[in-house]
Structure formats: structure tokens, C-alpha cells
Coordinates of C-alpha atoms and ligand atoms in Angstrom, one line a residue:
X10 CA 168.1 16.3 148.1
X11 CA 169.7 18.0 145.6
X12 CA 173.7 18.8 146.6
X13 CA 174.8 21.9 146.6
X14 CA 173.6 25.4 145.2
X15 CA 171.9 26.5 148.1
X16 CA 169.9 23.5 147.9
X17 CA 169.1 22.8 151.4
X18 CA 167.5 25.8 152.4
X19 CA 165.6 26.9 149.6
X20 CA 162.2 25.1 150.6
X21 CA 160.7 28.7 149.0
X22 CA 163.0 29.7 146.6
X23 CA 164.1 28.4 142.7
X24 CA 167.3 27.3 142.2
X25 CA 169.7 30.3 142.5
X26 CA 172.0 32.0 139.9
X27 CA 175.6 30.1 140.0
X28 CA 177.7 33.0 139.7
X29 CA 175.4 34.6 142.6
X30 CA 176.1 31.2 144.3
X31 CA 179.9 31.8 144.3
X32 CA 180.0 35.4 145.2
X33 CA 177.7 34.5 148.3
X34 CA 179.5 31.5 149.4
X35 CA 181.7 31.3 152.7
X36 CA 183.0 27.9 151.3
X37 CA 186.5 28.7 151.4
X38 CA 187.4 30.7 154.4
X39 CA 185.2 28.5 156.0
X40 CA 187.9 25.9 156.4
X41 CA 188.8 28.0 159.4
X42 CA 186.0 27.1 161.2
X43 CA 185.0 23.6 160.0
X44 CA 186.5 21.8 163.0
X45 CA 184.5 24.5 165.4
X46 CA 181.4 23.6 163.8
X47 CA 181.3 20.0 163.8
X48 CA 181.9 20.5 166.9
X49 CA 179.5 22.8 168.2
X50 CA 177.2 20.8 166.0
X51 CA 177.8 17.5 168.1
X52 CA 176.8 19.5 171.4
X53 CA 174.1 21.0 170.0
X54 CA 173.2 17.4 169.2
X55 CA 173.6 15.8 172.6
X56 CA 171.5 18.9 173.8
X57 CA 168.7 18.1 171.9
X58 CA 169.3 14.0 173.1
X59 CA 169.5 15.1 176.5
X60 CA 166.3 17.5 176.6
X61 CA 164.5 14.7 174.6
X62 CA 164.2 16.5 171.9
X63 CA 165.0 14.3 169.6
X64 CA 165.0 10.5 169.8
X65 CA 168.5 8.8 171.1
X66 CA 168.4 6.5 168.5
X67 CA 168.7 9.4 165.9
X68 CA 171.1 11.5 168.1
X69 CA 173.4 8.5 167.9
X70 CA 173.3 8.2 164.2
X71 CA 173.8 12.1 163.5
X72 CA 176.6 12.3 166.0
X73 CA 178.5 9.1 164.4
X74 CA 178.1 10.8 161.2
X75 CA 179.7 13.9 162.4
X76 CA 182.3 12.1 163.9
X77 CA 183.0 10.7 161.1
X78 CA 183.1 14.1 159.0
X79 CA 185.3 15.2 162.1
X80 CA 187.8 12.3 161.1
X81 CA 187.5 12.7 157.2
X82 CA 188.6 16.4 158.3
X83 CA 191.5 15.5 160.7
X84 CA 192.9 13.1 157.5
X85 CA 192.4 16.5 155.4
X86 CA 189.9 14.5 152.9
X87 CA 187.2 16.7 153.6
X88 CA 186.8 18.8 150.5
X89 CA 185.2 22.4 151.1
X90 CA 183.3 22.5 147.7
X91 CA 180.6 21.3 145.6
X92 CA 178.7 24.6 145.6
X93 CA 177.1 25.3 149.0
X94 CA 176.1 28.7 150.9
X95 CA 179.1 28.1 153.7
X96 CA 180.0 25.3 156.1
X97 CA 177.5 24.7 158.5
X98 CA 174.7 23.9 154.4
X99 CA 178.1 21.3 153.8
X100 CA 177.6 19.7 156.5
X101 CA 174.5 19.2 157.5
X102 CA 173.9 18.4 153.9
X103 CA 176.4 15.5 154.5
X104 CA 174.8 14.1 157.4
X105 CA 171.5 13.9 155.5
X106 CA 173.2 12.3 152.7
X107 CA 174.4 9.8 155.2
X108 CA 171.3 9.2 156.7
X109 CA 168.5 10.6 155.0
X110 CA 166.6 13.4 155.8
X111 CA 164.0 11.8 158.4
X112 CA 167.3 11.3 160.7
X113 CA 169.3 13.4 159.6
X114 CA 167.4 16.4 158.7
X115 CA 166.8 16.7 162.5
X116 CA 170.4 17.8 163.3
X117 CA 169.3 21.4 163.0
X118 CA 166.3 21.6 165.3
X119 CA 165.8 24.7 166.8
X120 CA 169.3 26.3 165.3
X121 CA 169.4 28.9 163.4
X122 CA 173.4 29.9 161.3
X123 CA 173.0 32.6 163.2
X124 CA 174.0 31.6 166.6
X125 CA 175.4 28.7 164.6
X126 CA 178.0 31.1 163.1
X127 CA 178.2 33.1 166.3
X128 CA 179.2 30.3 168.4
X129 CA 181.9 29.1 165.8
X130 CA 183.8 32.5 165.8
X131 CA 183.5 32.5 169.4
X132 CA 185.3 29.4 169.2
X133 CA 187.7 29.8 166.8
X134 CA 189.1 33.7 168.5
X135 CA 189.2 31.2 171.6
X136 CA 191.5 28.8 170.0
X137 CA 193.4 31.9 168.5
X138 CA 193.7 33.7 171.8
X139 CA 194.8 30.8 173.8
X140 CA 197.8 30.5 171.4
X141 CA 198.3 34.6 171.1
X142 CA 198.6 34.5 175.0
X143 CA 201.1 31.5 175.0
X144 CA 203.1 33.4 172.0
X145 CA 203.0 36.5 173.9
X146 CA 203.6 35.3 177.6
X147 CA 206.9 33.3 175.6
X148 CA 208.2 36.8 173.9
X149 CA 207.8 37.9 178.1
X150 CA 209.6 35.2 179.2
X151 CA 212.4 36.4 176.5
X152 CA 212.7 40.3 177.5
X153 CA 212.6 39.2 181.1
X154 CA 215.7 36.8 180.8
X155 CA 217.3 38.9 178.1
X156 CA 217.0 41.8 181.0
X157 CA 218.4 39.6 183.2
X158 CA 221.3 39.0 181.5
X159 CA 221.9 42.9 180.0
X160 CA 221.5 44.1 183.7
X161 CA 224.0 46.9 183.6
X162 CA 224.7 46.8 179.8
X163 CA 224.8 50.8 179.6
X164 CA 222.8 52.6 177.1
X165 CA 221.4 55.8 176.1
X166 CA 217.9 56.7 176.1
X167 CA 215.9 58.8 173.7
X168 CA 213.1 61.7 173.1
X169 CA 213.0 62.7 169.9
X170 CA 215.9 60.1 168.9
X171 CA 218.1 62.6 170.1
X172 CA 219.8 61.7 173.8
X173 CA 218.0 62.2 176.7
X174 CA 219.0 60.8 179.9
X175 CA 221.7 57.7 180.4
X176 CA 220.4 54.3 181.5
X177 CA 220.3 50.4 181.2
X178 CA 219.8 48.0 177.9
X179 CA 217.8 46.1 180.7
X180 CA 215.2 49.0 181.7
X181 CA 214.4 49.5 177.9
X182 CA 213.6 46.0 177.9
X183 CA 211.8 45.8 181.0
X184 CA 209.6 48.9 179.3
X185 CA 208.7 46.8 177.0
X186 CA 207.8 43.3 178.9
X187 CA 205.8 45.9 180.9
X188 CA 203.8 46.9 177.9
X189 CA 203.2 43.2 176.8
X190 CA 202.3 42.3 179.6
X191 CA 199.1 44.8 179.9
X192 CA 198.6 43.7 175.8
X193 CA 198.3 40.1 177.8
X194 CA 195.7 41.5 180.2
X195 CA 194.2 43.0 177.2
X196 CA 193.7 39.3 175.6
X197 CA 192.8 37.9 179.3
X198 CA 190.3 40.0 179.8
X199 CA 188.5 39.7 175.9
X200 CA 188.9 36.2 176.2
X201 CA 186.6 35.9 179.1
X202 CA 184.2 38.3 177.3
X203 CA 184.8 35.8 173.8
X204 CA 183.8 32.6 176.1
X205 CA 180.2 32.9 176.5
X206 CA 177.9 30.5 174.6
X207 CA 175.3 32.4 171.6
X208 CA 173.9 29.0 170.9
X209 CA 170.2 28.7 171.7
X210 CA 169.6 32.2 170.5
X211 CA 168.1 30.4 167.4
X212 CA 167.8 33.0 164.6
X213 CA 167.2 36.0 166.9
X214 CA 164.6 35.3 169.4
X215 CA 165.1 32.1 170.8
X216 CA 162.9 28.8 170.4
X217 CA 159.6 27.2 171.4
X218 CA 161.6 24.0 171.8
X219 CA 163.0 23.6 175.6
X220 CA 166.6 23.8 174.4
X221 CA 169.1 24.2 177.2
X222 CA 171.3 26.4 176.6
X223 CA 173.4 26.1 179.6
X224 CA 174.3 22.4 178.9
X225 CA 175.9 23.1 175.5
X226 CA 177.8 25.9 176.8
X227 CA 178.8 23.8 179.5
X228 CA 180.5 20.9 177.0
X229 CA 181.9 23.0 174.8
X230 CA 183.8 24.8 177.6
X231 CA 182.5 27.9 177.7
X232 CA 181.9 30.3 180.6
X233 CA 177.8 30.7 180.4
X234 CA 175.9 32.1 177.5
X235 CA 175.7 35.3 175.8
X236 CA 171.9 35.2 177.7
X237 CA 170.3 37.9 175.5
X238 CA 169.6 36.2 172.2
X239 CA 169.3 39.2 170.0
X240 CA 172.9 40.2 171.7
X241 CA 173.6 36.6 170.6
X242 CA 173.3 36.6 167.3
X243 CA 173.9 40.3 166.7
X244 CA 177.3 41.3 168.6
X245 CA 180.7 41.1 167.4
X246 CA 182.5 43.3 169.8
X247 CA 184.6 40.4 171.3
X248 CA 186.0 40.2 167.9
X249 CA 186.4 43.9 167.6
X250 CA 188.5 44.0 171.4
X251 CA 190.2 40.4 170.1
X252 CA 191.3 42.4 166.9
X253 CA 192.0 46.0 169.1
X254 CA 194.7 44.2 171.3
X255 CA 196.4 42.4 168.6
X256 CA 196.9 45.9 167.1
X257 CA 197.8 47.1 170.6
X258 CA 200.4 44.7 170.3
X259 CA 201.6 44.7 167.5
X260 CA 202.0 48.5 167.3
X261 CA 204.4 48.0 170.2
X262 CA 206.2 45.1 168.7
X263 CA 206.7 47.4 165.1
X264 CA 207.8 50.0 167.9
X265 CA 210.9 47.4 169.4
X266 CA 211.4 46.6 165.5
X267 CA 211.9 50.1 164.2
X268 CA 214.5 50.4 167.2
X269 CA 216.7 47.5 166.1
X270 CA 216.4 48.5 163.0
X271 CA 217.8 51.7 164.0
X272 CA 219.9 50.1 166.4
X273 CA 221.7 47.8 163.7
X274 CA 222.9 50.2 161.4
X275 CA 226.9 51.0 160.9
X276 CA 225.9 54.6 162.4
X277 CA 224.5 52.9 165.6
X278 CA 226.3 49.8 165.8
X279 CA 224.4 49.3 169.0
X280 CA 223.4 45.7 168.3
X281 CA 223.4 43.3 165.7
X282 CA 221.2 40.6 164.5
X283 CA 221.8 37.0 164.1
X284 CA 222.6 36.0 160.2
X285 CA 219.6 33.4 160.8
X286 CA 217.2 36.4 161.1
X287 CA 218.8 39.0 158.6
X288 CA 218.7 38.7 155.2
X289 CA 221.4 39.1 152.1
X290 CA 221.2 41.2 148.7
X291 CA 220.9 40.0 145.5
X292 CA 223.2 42.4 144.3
X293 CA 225.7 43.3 147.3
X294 CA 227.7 41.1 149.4
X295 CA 228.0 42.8 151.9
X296 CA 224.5 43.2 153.2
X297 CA 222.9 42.2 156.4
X298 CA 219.3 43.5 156.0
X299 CA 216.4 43.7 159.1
X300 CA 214.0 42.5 156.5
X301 CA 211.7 40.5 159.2
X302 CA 211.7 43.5 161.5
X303 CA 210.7 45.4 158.5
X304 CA 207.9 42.8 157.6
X305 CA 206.4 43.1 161.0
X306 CA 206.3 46.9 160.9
X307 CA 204.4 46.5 157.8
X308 CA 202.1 43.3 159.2
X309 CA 201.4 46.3 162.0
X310 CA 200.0 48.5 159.3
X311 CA 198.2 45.7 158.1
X312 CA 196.6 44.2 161.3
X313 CA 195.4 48.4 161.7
X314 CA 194.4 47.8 158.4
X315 CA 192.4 45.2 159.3
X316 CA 190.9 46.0 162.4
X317 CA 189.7 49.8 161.1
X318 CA 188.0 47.3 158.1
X319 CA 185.8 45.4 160.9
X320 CA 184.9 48.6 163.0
X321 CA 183.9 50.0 158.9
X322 CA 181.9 46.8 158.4
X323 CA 180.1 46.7 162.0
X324 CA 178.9 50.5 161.9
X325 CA 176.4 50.6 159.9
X326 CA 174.5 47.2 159.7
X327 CA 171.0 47.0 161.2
X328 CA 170.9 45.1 164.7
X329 CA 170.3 41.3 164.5
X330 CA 172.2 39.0 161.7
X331 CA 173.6 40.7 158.5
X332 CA 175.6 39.0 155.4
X333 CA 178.1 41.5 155.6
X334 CA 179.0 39.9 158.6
X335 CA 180.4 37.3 157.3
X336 CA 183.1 39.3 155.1
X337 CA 184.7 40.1 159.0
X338 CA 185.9 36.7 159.3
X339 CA 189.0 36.6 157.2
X340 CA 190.1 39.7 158.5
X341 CA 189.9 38.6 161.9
X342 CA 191.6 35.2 161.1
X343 CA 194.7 37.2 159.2
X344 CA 194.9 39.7 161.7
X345 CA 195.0 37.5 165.1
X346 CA 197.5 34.9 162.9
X347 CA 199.6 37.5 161.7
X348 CA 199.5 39.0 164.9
X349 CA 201.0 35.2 166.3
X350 CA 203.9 34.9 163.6
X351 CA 205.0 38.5 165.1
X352 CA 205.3 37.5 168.2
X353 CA 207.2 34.6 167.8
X354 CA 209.6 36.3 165.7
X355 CA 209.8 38.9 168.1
X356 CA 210.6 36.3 170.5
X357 CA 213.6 35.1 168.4
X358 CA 214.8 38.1 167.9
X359 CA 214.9 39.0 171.6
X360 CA 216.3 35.6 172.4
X361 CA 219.4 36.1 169.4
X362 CA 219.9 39.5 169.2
X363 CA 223.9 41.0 170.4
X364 CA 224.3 43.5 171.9
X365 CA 227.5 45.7 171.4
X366 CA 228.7 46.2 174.9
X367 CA 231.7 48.5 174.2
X368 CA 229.7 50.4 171.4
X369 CA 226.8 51.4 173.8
X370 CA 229.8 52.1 177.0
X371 CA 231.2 54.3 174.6
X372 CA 228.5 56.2 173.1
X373 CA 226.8 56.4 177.0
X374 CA 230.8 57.8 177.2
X375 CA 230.7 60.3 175.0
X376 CA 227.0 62.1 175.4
X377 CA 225.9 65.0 176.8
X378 CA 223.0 63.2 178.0
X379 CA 224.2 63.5 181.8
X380 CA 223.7 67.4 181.4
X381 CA 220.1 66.6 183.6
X382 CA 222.3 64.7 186.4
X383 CA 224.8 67.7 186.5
X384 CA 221.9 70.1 186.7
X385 CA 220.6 68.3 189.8
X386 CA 223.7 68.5 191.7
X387 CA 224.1 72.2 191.0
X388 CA 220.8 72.5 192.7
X389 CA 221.5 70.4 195.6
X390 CA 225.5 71.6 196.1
X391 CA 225.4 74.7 194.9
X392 CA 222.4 76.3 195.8
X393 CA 221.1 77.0 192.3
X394 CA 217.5 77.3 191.2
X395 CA 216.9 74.8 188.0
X396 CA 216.6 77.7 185.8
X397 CA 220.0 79.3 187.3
X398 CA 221.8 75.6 186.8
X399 CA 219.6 74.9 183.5
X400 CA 221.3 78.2 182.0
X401 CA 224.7 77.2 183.5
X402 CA 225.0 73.7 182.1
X403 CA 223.3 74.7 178.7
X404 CA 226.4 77.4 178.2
X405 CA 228.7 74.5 179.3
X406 CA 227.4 71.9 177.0
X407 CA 227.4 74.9 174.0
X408 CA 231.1 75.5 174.6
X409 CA 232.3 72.0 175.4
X410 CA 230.8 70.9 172.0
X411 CA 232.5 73.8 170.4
X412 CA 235.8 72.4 171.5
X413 CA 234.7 68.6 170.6
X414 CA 235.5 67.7 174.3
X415 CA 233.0 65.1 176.2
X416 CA 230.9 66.6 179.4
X417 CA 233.3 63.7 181.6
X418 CA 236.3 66.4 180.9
X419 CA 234.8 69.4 182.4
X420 CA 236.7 71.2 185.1
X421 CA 235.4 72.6 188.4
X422 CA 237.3 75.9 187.5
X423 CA 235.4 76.2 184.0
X424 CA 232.4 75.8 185.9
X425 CA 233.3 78.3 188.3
X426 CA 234.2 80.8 185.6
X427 CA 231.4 79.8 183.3
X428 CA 229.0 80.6 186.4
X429 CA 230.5 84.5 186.9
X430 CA 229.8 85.0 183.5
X431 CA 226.4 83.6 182.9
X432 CA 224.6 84.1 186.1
X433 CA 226.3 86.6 188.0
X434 CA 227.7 84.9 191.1
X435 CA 230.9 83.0 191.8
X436 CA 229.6 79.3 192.9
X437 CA 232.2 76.4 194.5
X438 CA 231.7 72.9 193.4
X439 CA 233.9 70.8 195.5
X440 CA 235.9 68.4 192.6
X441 CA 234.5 65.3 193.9
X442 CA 231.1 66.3 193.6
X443 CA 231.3 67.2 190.0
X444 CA 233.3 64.2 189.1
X445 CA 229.9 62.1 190.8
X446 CA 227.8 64.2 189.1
X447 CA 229.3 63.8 185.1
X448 CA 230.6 60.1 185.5
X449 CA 227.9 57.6 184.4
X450 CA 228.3 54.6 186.3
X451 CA 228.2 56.8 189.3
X452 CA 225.0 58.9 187.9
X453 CA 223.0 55.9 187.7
X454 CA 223.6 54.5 191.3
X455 CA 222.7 58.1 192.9
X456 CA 219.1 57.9 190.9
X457 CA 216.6 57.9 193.7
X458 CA 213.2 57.3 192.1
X459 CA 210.7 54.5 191.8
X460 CA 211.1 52.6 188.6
X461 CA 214.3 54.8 187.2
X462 CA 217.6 53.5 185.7
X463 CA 219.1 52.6 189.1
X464 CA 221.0 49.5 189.1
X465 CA 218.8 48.3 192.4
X466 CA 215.5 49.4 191.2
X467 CA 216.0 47.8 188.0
X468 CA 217.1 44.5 189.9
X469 CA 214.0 45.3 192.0
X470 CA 211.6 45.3 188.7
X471 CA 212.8 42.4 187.6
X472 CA 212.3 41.2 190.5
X473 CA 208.8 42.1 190.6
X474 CA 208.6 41.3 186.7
X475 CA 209.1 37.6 187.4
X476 CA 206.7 37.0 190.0
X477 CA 203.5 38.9 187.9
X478 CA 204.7 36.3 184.7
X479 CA 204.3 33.5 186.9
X480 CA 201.1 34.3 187.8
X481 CA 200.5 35.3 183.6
X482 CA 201.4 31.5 183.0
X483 CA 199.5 30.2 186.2
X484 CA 196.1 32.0 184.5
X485 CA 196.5 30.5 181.2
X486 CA 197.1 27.1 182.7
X487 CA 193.7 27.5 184.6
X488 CA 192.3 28.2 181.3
X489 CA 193.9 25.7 179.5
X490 CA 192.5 23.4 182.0
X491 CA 189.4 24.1 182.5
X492 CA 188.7 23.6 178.8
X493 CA 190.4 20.2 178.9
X494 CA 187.9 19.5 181.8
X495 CA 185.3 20.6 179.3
X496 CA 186.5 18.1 176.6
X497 CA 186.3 15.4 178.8
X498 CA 182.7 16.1 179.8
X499 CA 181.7 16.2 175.9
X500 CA 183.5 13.0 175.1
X501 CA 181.6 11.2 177.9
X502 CA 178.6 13.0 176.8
X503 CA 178.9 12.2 173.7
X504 CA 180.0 8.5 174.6
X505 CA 176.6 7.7 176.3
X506 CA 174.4 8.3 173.2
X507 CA 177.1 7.2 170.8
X508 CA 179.0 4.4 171.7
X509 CA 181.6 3.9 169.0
Ligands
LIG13 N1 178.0 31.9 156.1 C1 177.3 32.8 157.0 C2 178.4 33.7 157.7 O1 179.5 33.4 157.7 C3 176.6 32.0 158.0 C4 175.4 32.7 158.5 C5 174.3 32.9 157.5 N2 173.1 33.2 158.1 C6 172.1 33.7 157.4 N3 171.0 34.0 158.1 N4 172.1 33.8 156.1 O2 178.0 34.6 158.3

């Protein structure tokens, strides 16, 4: 058996060109997925033991040597190299040196790299969603206590980064734990699509041999097979929607970033970072830069990046397996860890951040943003249509900005007057009623909807928030579990033919 170069598989072919052996080879992104195929390797292996397939005797040996690669891998003295196509030539080639290729050379009956590769991306977005879910459901856990404690920290709210209407720190980030937690839904849901077993599919069509494919989805965890096998072997799509909601995600997250950023500046002064998450100038003292908020708004662009590379690379190739499916890999592994490191950083940031109480009070103080809530009551006291009260506050704002006064100082008389000259009619707004409607902390307790900036629908929300990220948590734990159920099943399995 000659090691290396393609050696294994080419029963047909010469020995092939080394350069063209190194710009083929998977060898060394592979490492992502060596643990994944040893593994799926060992269940294909006590598949074929179980089914009779192949002798017990020679199951045993194969699966000792692959738990012994397994080992060599966990002590990181596995070496990915020596010239091979990817992984799944290494080690299979390493088995048959083990044991020669009588025994050994059975370990791939009835497989094909096809499903083999299949089944190891399956289970490698698996292990990357589990801990994108955690990562996320922790950044959750974050805005939902940071809300908490913010309650009625005032603040102003935007459109157009201009003012717009008067609310809570809390609501903006209750906005946000709302939008993570549909990103978590997202993963949830393309998880359950990722966990389905291609194994058995052999290289498109299935096998003559009686594999059963149910019992190796069933120890390595999965829920059932992907049952069509030229779906099998073919479809990437769960790694297309795993790589969709980690943009999703992260588009939001460079979205919270961009408004700290904003947020942190000497012009804002709304909030300010912690010095363990800002970083200095080479040159001037005196800065206090956003540079990981910056770094995730670019890891966005290149997560998009990424993703818009794997739709590129799916569209075109003909249905079954193609080569150029291999170059997806990477991406996928950058995107979905990059994707990770946002979110805990995100989560710190959440967790650290200050907010500048008196800063926000004053600049909620000094807008014209409760020009909407003055509008309102003209309607309601004064009998105005919105376009009659519209045209009345818009003159008022105009001419208190003029004079550099804030909205709180206008007078019922100037109203009064104002109303004469821009609509015609004399109007009465008893003082009381206009003090309600241009004072903020009173604005926000008079807001009536569902889901606005209302101290009791906010504490509602949260409310409401906690209870659906319990039930987030109590989901991944089912998960969590039932894989660990899984395990156990496979290590007894695997006990019975190979005692150790
Ligand atoms: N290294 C390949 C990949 O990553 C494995 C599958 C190769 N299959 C094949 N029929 N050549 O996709």
C-alpha cells in the first residue's frame, strides 16, 4: 500500500501529478472534521458488525484502531499530512496500515466520501450550532437583565438618526433580545433540518449490501436519515440556512455595534465602554476607540461575504456529488465561528457597557421629540384633526427652535395665539393638559399601546421576555440531552464488539 498520493483509490489510475495532489487535497481544513469522521466511521463500523456484514472479529480490530487514531487526535499527535486526497484516504489508510488490508480494508464497505463527507458536515454545523445557540441564548440572557436593570433609564429614539419619539434604554434593548431571539428560532429550526443522517446513501444510489441506515443515525444522535440518497449526497441547503441565520444575526449584532459606536462618541456621550473592551492610540493619549464593535461590523460584511460565496458555489453544480463542494467547507467553518466570537463579545459588551443616565435625561430633556405626544392631545382636548394639530405644533416647534427654547417651556397662551394665526380658530388648552402632554416622564405613562414605551408595558415585555428564554434554554437542554443519550448508546455499542 503505498502512503499517500492518492494512493488508496487509484485501483485504475497512475500515480497522480504532486502539484495536482496538493491543489486537490482537503488535508488541511480537514482538521475541522477529523474528530466527526472517526467518529462517524466507528458507527458505520458497528453497523456493518451488527448487520453481519462484516465479521466481529474484524469490526473489533478496525474500531480499536480508530479509537486509537481518536486518542492520537485528542493528544494532538495526529499529523494531517503525508500527501493524501482529504481525511476520510488518511484514515482509512491508517487503519490498513494497522491491520492490513484483508481487515482493514473492509472499514469502507458499502461507503462512499460522499455520504461520508455529507454526514461529517452534518456533524460538525451540529457541534457549531449547539454552541451558536448557547452563545446566543447567553447574549439574551444579557439584554434581558441589562433591561431589567435600565427600566426607566430615559432615551431618545431614532428614524433617520434624527429624533423621533421619546422612550426607554430598556425597550431598545428589549428590540433587540426580540430579534435574537427569532435569529435563535432560526438556528432551532436548521438544526433539526442539519440532524438527519446521509450515511447509507453510498455514492449516490444506495447499496446492494443490507446496510441499516437507521441504526447509525440512531448512535450518532441524529434525528432519522436524509431518506432519499441522491438528496443525501447532493444537498447542502442546511449549510446554506446554518450560514443565512448566522448572517441574520450578525447583521443585527453590527446593527447594536454601529449604535454604540454612535452612542460613545463626545457628541453623544450616551454611554461609554468599559477600558477592557476599547482600545488606545499609538499616537494619542487620549483615545478610547470601539475597535471590537468595529471588527464585528466588518466580521458582518464578511460572514455576507461568505454566505453569498456558498450560494455562488451551490448554483451551478450538477445534482449528485461535485469537488467544488468541498471548497464550501471553510467558508462555512469561518463564518458560523466568527459568527460565535461576535456573540460573545456582544455579550460582554451588553454585560459592561455604562450608560450615561443624566446625559440621555437631558438630551430626552431638551428634544422636540414629544412634538407627536403634543399633537395627540390637541386632537383629543382640543378638537383638532391631525393635520389641523400637525400644522400647529410644526409652527410651534419652527419658532421655539428659532428662539433656542425647549418644547417643556411652551405656554398655553403661545399656543392659543399660534393657533389664530395658523389655522384660523381660537382653541383653549387647559394648562394642565399641556404641561401632561410636553413633560416626558408623564408622556411615557399616558402611552396606551401594545408593546410601546410605557413603563408597564415594558415591565409587561420583560415579563413575557423571561418566560419565552426559559423555554429557549429548556429546548437546547432537550437537545443537548438527547445527544448525550446518543453517546451512551454508541459507547455501549461500540463496547460489545470492542472491549478495550
Ligand atoms: N474531500 C472531499 C470533500 O471534502 C471528500 C469527498 C470526495 N468525494 C469524491 N467523490 N471525490 O468534499
Amino acid at each position: 500500500m503505498s502512503a499517500g498520493r492518492g494512493g488508496l483509490y487509484r485501483s485504475r489510475l497512475e500515480e497522480m501529478d504532486e502539484e495536482a495532489l496538493s491543489y486537490l487535497s482537503s488535508l488541511a481544513e480537514d482538521q475541522e472534521i477529523l474528530l466527526e469522521d472517526i467518529e462517524g466511521t466507528e458507527a458505520h463500523v458497528i453497523m456493518l458488525c451488527e448487520q453481519g456484514i462484516i465479521p466481529r472479529d474484524d469490526a473489533a480490530k478496525i474500531l480499536l484502531a480508530l479509537e486509537e487514531l481518536r486518542e492520537k487526535v485528542l493528544q494532538g499527535e495526529l499529523r494531517l499530512e503525508g500527501g493524501y486526497e482529504d481525511v476520510h484516504e488518511l484514515i482509512e489508510s491508517k487503519v490498513i496500515e494497522k491491520l492490513g488490508i484483508e481487515v482493514g480494508g473492509k472499514l469502507h464497505t458499502g461507503r462512499s466520501r460522499n455520504d461520508q463527507v455529507a454526514l461529517d458536515i452534518r456533524l460538525r454545523i451540529r457541534r457549531l450550532l449547539l454552541e451558536l445557540w448557547r452563545a446566543a441564548l447567553k447574549l439574551a440572557e444579557e439584554l434581558l437583565s441589562r433591561a431589567e436593570k435600565e427600566l426607566e433609564t430615559p432615551m431618545i429614539h431614532y428614524t433617520h438618526l434624527q429624533h423621533a419619539q421619546i422612550g426607554y434604554v430598556s425597550q431598545y434593548l428589549l428590540a433587540h433580545l426580540d430579534h435574537l431571539l427569532r435569529d435563535i428560532e432560526r438556528m432551532e429550526s436548521c438544526y433539526r433540518r442539519t440532524n438527519k443522517s446521509p450515511l447509507g446513501a453510498c455514492a449516490v444510489a444506495g447499496s446492494t449490501l443490507p446496510l441499516n441506515r437507521e441504526l447509525v443515525a440512531r448512535l450518532l444522535g441524529f434525528d432519522g436519515v436524509v431518506e432519499n440518497s441522491v438528496d443525501a449526497v447532493s444537498s447542502r441547503d442546511f449549510a446554506l440556512e446554518a450560514l443565512s441565520a448566522a448572517a441574520i444575526m450578525m447583521t443585527n449584532l453590527s446593527r447594536i455595534a454601529e449604535d454604540i459606536i454612535i452612542w460613545s462618541t463626545s457628541e453623544f456621550g450616551y454611554l461609554e465602554l468599559p477600558d477592557s473592551l476599547a482600545s488606545p492610540s499609538s499616537i494619542m493619549p487620549h483615545k478610547k476607540n470601539p475597535c471590537i464593535l468595529e471588527l464585528l461590523r466588518a466580521k458582518t460584511a464578511k460572514v455576507i461575504g461568505l454566505l453569498a460565496g456558498s450560494l455562488a458555489l451551490m448554483k451551478g453544480i450538477p445534482t449528485g456529488y461535485d469537488r467544488d463542494l468541498q471548497e464550501g467547507k471553510p467558508m462555512i467553518w469561518e463564518a458560523l465561528k466568527e459568527t460565535r466570537s461576535s456573540l460573545m463579545m456582544m455579550a460582554k459588551t451588553i454585560r459592561l457597557v455604562r450608560f450615561n443616565a443624566d446625559r440621555l435625561r437631558e438630551a430626552v430633556e431638551q428634544s422636540y421629540a414629544p412634538a407627536i405626544e403634543l399633537t395627540e392631545a390637541l386632537m383629543k382636548h382640543a378638537g383638532l384633526s391631525l393635520r389641523e394639530a400637525h400644522k400647529l405644533v410644526g409652527y410651534m416647534v419652527k419658532l421655539l427652535h428659532e428662539q433656542g427654547r425647549a418644547l417643556k417651556t411652551l405656554k398655553p397662551e403661545e399656543l392659543s395665539a399660534a393657533a389664530s394665526r395658523v389655522l384660523g380658530k381660537s382653541i383653549i388648552v387647559p394648562p394642565e393638559i399641556l404641561e401632561r402632554a410636553i413633560e416626558p416622564a408623564e408622556i411615557m405613562r399616558q402611552r396606551m399601546t401594545l408593546g410601546s414605551a410605557s413603563p408597564q408595558e415594558i415591565r409587561r415585555m420583560l415579563e413575557k421576555r423571561r418566560e419565552a428564554l426559559n423555554q429557549a434554554w429548556a429546548r437546547l437542554r432537550e437537545v443537548e440531552n438527547n445527544l448525550l443519550l446518543a453517546r451512551q448508546f454508541f459507547e455501549e455499542s461500540l463496547e460489545k464488539i470492542a472491549k478495550k
